Coordinates of C-alpha atoms in Angstrom, one line a residue:
D43 CA 146.1 135.5 85.2
A44 CA 143.4 137.6 86.8
L45 CA 140.6 136.2 84.7
E46 CA 141.4 132.6 85.7
K47 CA 141.4 133.7 89.3
L48 CA 138.0 135.3 89.0
I49 CA 136.6 132.2 87.3
A50 CA 138.0 130.0 90.1
E51 CA 136.5 132.2 92.7
K52 CA 133.1 132.1 91.0
E53 CA 133.3 128.3 90.6
Q54 CA 134.2 128.0 94.3
G55 CA 131.1 130.1 95.1
I56 CA 128.9 127.8 93.1
E57 CA 130.4 124.7 94.8
K58 CA 129.8 126.2 98.2
L59 CA 126.2 127.0 97.3
N60 CA 125.7 123.4 96.1
A61 CA 127.3 122.0 99.2
D62 CA 125.1 124.2 101.5
F63 CA 122.0 123.1 99.5
E64 CA 122.8 119.4 99.8
Q65 CA 123.4 119.8 103.6
G66 CA 120.1 121.6 103.9
I67 CA 118.3 118.9 102.0
E68 CA 119.9 116.3 104.3
E69 CA 118.8 118.2 107.4
L70 CA 115.3 118.5 106.0
N71 CA 115.1 114.7 105.3
Q72 CA 116.3 114.0 108.9
R73 CA 113.6 116.3 110.3
F74 CA 111.0 114.8 108.1
E75 CA 111.9 111.3 109.2
E76 CA 111.7 112.4 112.9
M77 CA 108.3 114.0 112.4
M78 CA 106.9 110.9 110.6
K79 CA 108.2 108.7 113.5
V80 CA 106.5 111.0 116.1
K81 CA 103.2 111.0 114.0
D82 CA 103.2 107.2 113.5
E83 CA 104.0 106.5 117.1
G84 CA 101.3 108.9 118.3
I85 CA 98.7 107.4 116.0
Q86 CA 99.7 103.9 117.2
A87 CA 99.4 105.0 120.8
I88 CA 95.9 106.4 120.3
K89 CA 94.7 103.3 118.5
Q90 CA 96.1 101.1 121.2
S91 CA 94.4 103.2 123.9
G92 CA 91.0 101.7 122.9
L93 CA 90.0 103.6 119.8
G94 CA 88.9 100.5 118.0
L95 CA 86.9 99.3 121.0
M96 CA 85.2 102.7 121.3
K97 CA 84.3 102.6 117.6
G98 CA 82.9 99.1 118.0
V99 CA 80.8 100.0 121.0
L100 CA 79.5 103.1 119.1
A101 CA 78.7 101.0 116.0
A102 CA 76.9 98.4 118.1
S103 CA 74.9 100.9 120.1
S104 CA 73.9 102.7 116.9
K105 CA 72.8 99.4 115.3
K106 CA 70.9 98.4 118.5
G107 CA 69.1 101.7 118.5
S108 CA 68.0 101.3 114.9
D109 CA 66.8 97.7 115.6
E110 CA 64.3 99.1 118.2
L111 CA 62.5 101.1 115.6

């Protein structure tokens, strides 16, 4: 029957949209995880490059300067 065929076509369209949406969400999640990894590794590299030591030196020199007053 023609009506059943139209209903089936519409339902297939909905299924394809849902499948495409799920695939898109999966791709976004993968991209998000990649970006988080790059960010976390970058922050770690900066911290390991002496950021803590620099902050400590700055804090000590600021403290020493205020002691002289």
